[in-house]
Short mmCIF file of C-alpha atoms and ligand atoms in Angstrom, two decimals:
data_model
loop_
_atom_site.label_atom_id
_atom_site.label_comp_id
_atom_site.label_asym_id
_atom_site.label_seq_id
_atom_site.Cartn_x
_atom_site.Cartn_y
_atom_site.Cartn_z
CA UNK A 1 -9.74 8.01 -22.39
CA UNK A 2 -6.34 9.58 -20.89
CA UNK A 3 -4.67 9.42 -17.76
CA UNK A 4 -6.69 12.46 -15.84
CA UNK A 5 -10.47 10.95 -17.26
CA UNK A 6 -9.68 7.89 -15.80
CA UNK A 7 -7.93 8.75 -12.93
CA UNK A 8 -11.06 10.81 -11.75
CA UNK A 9 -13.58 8.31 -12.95
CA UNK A 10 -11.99 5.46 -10.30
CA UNK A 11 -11.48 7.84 -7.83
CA UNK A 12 -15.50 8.38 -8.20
CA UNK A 13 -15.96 4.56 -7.99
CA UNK A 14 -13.86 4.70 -5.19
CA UNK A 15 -15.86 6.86 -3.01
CA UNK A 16 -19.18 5.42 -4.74
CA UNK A 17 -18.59 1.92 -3.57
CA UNK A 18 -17.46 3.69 0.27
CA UNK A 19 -20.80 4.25 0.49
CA UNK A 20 -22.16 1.36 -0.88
CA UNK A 21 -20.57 -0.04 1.72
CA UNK A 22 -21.41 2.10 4.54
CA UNK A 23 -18.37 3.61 5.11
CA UNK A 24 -17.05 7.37 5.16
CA UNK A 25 -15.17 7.93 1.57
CA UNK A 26 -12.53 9.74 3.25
CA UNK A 27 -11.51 6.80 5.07
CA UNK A 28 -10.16 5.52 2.26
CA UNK A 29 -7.07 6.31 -0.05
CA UNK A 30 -6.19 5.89 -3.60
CA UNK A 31 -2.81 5.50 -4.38
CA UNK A 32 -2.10 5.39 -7.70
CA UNK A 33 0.30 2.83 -8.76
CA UNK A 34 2.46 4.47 -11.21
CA UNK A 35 5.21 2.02 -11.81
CA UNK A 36 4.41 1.41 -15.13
CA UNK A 37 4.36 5.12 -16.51
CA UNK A 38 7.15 7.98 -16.72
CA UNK A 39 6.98 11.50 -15.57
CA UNK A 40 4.12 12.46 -17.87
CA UNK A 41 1.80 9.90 -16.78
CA UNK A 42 2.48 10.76 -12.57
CA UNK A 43 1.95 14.51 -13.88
CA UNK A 44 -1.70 13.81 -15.49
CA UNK A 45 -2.91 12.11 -12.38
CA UNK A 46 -1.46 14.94 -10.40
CA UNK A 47 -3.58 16.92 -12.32
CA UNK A 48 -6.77 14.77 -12.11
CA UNK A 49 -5.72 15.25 -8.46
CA UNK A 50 -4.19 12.26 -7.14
CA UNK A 51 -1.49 13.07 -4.30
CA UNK A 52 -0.67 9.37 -3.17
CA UNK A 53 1.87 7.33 -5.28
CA UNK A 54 2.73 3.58 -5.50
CA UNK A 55 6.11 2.57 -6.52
CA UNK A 56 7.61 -1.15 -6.62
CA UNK A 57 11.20 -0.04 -7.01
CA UNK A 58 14.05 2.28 -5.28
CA UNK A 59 15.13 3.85 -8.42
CA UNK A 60 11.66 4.85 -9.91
CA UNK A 61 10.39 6.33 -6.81
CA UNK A 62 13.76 8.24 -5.81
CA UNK A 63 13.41 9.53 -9.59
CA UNK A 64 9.39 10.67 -9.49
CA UNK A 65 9.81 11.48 -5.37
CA UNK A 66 12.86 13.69 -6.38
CA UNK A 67 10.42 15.26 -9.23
CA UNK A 68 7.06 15.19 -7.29
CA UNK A 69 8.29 16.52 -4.10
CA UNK A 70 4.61 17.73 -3.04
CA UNK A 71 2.92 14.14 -3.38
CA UNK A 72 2.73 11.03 -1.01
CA UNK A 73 5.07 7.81 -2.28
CA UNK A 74 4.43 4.76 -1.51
CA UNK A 75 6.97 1.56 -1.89
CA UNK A 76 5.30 -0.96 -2.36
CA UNK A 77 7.67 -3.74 -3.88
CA UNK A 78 10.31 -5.69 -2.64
CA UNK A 79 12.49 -4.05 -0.07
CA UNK A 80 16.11 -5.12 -0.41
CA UNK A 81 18.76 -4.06 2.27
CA UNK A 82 21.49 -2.13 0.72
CA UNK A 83 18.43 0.09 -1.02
CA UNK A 84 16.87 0.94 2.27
CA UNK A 85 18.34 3.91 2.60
CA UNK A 86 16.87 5.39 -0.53
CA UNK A 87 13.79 3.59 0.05
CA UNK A 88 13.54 5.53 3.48
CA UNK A 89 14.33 9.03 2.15
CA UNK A 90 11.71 8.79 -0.33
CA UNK A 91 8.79 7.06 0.84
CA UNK A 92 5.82 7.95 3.10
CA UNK A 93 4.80 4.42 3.91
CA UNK A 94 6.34 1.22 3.20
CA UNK A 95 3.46 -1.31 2.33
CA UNK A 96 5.91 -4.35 2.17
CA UNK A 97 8.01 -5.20 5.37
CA UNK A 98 7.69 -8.91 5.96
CA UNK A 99 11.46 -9.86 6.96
CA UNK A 100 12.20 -9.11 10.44
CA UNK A 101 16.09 -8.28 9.93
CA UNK A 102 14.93 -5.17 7.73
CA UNK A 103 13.41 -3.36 10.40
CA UNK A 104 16.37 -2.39 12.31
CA UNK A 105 17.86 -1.19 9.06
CA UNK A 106 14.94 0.88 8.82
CA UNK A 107 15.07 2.14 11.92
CA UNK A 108 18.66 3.12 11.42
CA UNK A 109 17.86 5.15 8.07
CA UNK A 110 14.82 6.91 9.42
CA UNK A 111 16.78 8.03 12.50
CA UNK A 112 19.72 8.95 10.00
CA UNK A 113 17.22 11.22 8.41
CA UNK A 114 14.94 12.15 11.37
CA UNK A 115 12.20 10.83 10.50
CA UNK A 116 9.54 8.09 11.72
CA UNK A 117 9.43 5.23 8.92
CA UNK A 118 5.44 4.14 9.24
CA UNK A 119 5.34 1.01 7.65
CA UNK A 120 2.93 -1.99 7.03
CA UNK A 121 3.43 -5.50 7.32
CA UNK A 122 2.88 -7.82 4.41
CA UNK A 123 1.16 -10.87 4.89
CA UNK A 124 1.06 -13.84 2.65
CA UNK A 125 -2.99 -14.28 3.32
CA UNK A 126 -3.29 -16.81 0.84
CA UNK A 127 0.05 -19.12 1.23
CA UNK A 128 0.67 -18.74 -2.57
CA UNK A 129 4.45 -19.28 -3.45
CA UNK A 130 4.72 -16.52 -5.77
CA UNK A 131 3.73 -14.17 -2.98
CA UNK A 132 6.06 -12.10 -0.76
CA UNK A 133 4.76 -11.80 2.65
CA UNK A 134 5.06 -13.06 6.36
CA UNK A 135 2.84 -16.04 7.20
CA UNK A 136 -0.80 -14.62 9.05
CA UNK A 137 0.69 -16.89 11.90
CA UNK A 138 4.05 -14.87 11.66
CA UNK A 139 2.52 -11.45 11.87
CA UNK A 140 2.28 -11.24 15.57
CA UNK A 141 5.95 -11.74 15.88
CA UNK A 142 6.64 -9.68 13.36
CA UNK A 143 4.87 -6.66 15.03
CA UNK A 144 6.21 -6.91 18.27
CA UNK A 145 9.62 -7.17 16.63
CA UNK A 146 9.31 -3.68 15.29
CA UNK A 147 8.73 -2.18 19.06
CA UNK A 148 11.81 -1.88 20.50
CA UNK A 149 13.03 0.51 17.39
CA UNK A 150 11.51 4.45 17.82
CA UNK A 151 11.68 5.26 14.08
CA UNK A 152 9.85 2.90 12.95
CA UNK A 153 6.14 2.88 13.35
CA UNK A 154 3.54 0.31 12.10
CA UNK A 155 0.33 1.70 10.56
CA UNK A 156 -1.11 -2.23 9.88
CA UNK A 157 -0.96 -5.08 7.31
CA UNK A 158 -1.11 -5.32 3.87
CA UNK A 159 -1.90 -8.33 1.16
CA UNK A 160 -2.22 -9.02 -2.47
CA UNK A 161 -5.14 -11.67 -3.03
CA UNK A 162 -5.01 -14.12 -5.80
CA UNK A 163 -6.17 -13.04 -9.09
CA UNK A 164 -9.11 -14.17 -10.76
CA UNK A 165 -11.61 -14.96 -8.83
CA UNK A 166 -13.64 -12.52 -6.78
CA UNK A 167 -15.10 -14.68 -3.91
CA UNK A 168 -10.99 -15.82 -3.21
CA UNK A 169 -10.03 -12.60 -3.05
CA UNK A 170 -13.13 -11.22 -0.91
CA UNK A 171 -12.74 -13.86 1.65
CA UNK A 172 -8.50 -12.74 1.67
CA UNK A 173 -9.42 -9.43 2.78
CA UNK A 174 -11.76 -10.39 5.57
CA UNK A 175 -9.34 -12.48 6.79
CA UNK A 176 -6.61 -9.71 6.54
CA UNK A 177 -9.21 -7.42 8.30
CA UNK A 178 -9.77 -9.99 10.95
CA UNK A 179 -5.80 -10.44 11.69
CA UNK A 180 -5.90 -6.71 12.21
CA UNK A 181 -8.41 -6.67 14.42
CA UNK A 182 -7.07 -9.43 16.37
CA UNK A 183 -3.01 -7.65 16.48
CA UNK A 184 -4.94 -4.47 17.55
CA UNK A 185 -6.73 -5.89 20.35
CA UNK A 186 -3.07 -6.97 21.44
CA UNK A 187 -1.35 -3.72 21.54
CA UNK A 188 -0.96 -1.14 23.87
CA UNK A 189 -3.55 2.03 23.55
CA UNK A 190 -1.12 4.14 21.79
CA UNK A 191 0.59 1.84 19.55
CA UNK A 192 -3.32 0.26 18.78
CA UNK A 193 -4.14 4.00 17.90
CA UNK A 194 -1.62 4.13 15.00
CA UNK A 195 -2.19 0.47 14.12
CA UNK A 196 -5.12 1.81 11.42
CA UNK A 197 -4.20 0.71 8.04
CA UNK A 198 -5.44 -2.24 5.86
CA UNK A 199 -3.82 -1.69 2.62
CA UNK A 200 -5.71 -3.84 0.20
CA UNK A 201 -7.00 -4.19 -3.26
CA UNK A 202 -5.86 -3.54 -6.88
CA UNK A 203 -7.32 -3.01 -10.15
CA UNK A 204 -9.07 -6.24 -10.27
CA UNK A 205 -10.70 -6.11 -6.90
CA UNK A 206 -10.45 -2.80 -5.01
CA UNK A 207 -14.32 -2.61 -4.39
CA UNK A 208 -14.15 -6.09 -2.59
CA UNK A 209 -11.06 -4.69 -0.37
CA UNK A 210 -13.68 -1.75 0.36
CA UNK A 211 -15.77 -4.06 1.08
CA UNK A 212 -13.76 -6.05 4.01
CA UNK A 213 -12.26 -2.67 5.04
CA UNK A 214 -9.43 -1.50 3.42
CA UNK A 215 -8.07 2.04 3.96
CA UNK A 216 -5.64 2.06 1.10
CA UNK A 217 -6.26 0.59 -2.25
CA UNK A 218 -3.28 0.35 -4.76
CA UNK A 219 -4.06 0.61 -8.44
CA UNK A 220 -2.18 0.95 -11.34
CA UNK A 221 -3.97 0.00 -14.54
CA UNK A 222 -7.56 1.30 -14.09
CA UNK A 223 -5.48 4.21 -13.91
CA UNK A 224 -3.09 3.95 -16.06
CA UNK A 225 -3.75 1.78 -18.76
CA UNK A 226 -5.68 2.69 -21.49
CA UNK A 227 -6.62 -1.08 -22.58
CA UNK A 228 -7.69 -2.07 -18.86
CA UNK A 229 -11.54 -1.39 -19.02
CA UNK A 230 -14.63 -2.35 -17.05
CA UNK A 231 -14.96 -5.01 -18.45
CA UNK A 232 -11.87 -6.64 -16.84
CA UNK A 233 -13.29 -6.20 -13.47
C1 LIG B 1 1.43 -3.36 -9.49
C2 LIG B 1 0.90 -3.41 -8.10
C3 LIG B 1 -0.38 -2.92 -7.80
C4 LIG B 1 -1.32 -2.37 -8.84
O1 LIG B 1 -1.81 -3.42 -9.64
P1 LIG B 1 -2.90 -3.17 -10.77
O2 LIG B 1 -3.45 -4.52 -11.03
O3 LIG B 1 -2.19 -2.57 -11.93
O4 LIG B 1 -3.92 -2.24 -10.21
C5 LIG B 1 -0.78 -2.96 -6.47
N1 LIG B 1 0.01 -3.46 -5.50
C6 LIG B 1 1.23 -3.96 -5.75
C7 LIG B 1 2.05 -4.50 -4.62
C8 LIG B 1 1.72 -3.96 -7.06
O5 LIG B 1 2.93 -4.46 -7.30
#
């Protein structure tokens, strides 16, 4: 099966399991996860009909942003200072802000450019070490950290859950959904309005993200790869 077949094939799950789970399929985005394809593979999903891209580093997405002009990137990797700038010019949302002295450089680069970064935080749901990601405690601080600067603007939270086991990673995203519900409560009734993203779920467990509520699920090899199948779900 190629790129296109299964790009529209998940994007059918996608909305399938929406309204398994009650919800509206448009309030939820695919963004394809591209970072392990070139330029043909972003242009057969464009082409299947995807129009929101994931990218984990600056160079990759500057390259496909530069080339793609007409679809949404997404960073979604580590943000490093002295590539914010690029990061900035290029990307619609920025799923992974978890270190507080980033945001001013953000804010700085957006206003460079005139734009208003939105951004997520990342949050560490499940305390693993090999996770990037502010502590669920941390995320409060975090968000009100980000007020004071008028360029950037936080959408909501994001989280990788552990892989391999479904109930683990189910039981992530409700508590990543909760924490959101909680920060919202907190904010004023403008900032609370913007505050509507839970970006959450990959390959391995999008329809438990859809589940708990996510808005934005992130996946790259039921997409891409031709050797991830159903049966690794
Ligand atoms: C690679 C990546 C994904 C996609 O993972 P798949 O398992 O290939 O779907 C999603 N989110 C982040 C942050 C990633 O780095």
């Amino acid at each position: 099966m190629g790129i296109e077949e299964r790009y529209r094939r998940v994007a059918q799950q996608v909305a399938q399991t929406a309204r398994e789970a009650g919800r509206d399929p448009g309030e939820v985005r695919l963004v394809a996860v591209s970072k392990t394809v070139g330029l043909s593979g972003v242009e057969a999903a464009l082409a299947a009909g995807a129009r929101d891209f994931g990218e984990n580093r600056p160079d990759a997405i500057k390259k496909k942003a530069g080339e793609y002009p007409q679809a949404r990137w997404h960073f979604i990797g580590n943000v490093q200072s002295r590539r914010i700038p690029d990061i900035v010019q290029c990307a619609s949302l920025v799923h992974s802000l978890y270190q507080e002295r980033h945001v001013a450089r953000i804010d700085e680069a957006a206003r460079r450019l005139g734009k208003v970064q939105d951004v997520l935080l990342e949050v560490n749901v499940s305390g693993e070490e090999s996770k990037s990601g502010v502590a669920p405690g941390q995320a409060g601080a975090l968000l009100r950290a980000c007020e004071p600067f008028a360029n950037v603007r936080v959408r909501g939270l994001m989280t990788m859950a552990p892989q391999g086991d479904k109930a683990v990673a189910h039981a992530c995203f409700e508590d990543l959904a909760r924490l959101h519900a909680r920060l919202r409560d907190g904010l004023d009734a403008q900032r609370a309005d913007a505050f509507d993203e839970l970006s959450m779920g990959m390959s391995e467990d999008w329809q438990e993200a859809v589940f708990a509520g996510a808005t934005i699920v992130r996946i790259g090899r039921a997409v891409f790869d031709d050797a991830f199948d159903e049966a690794d779900r």
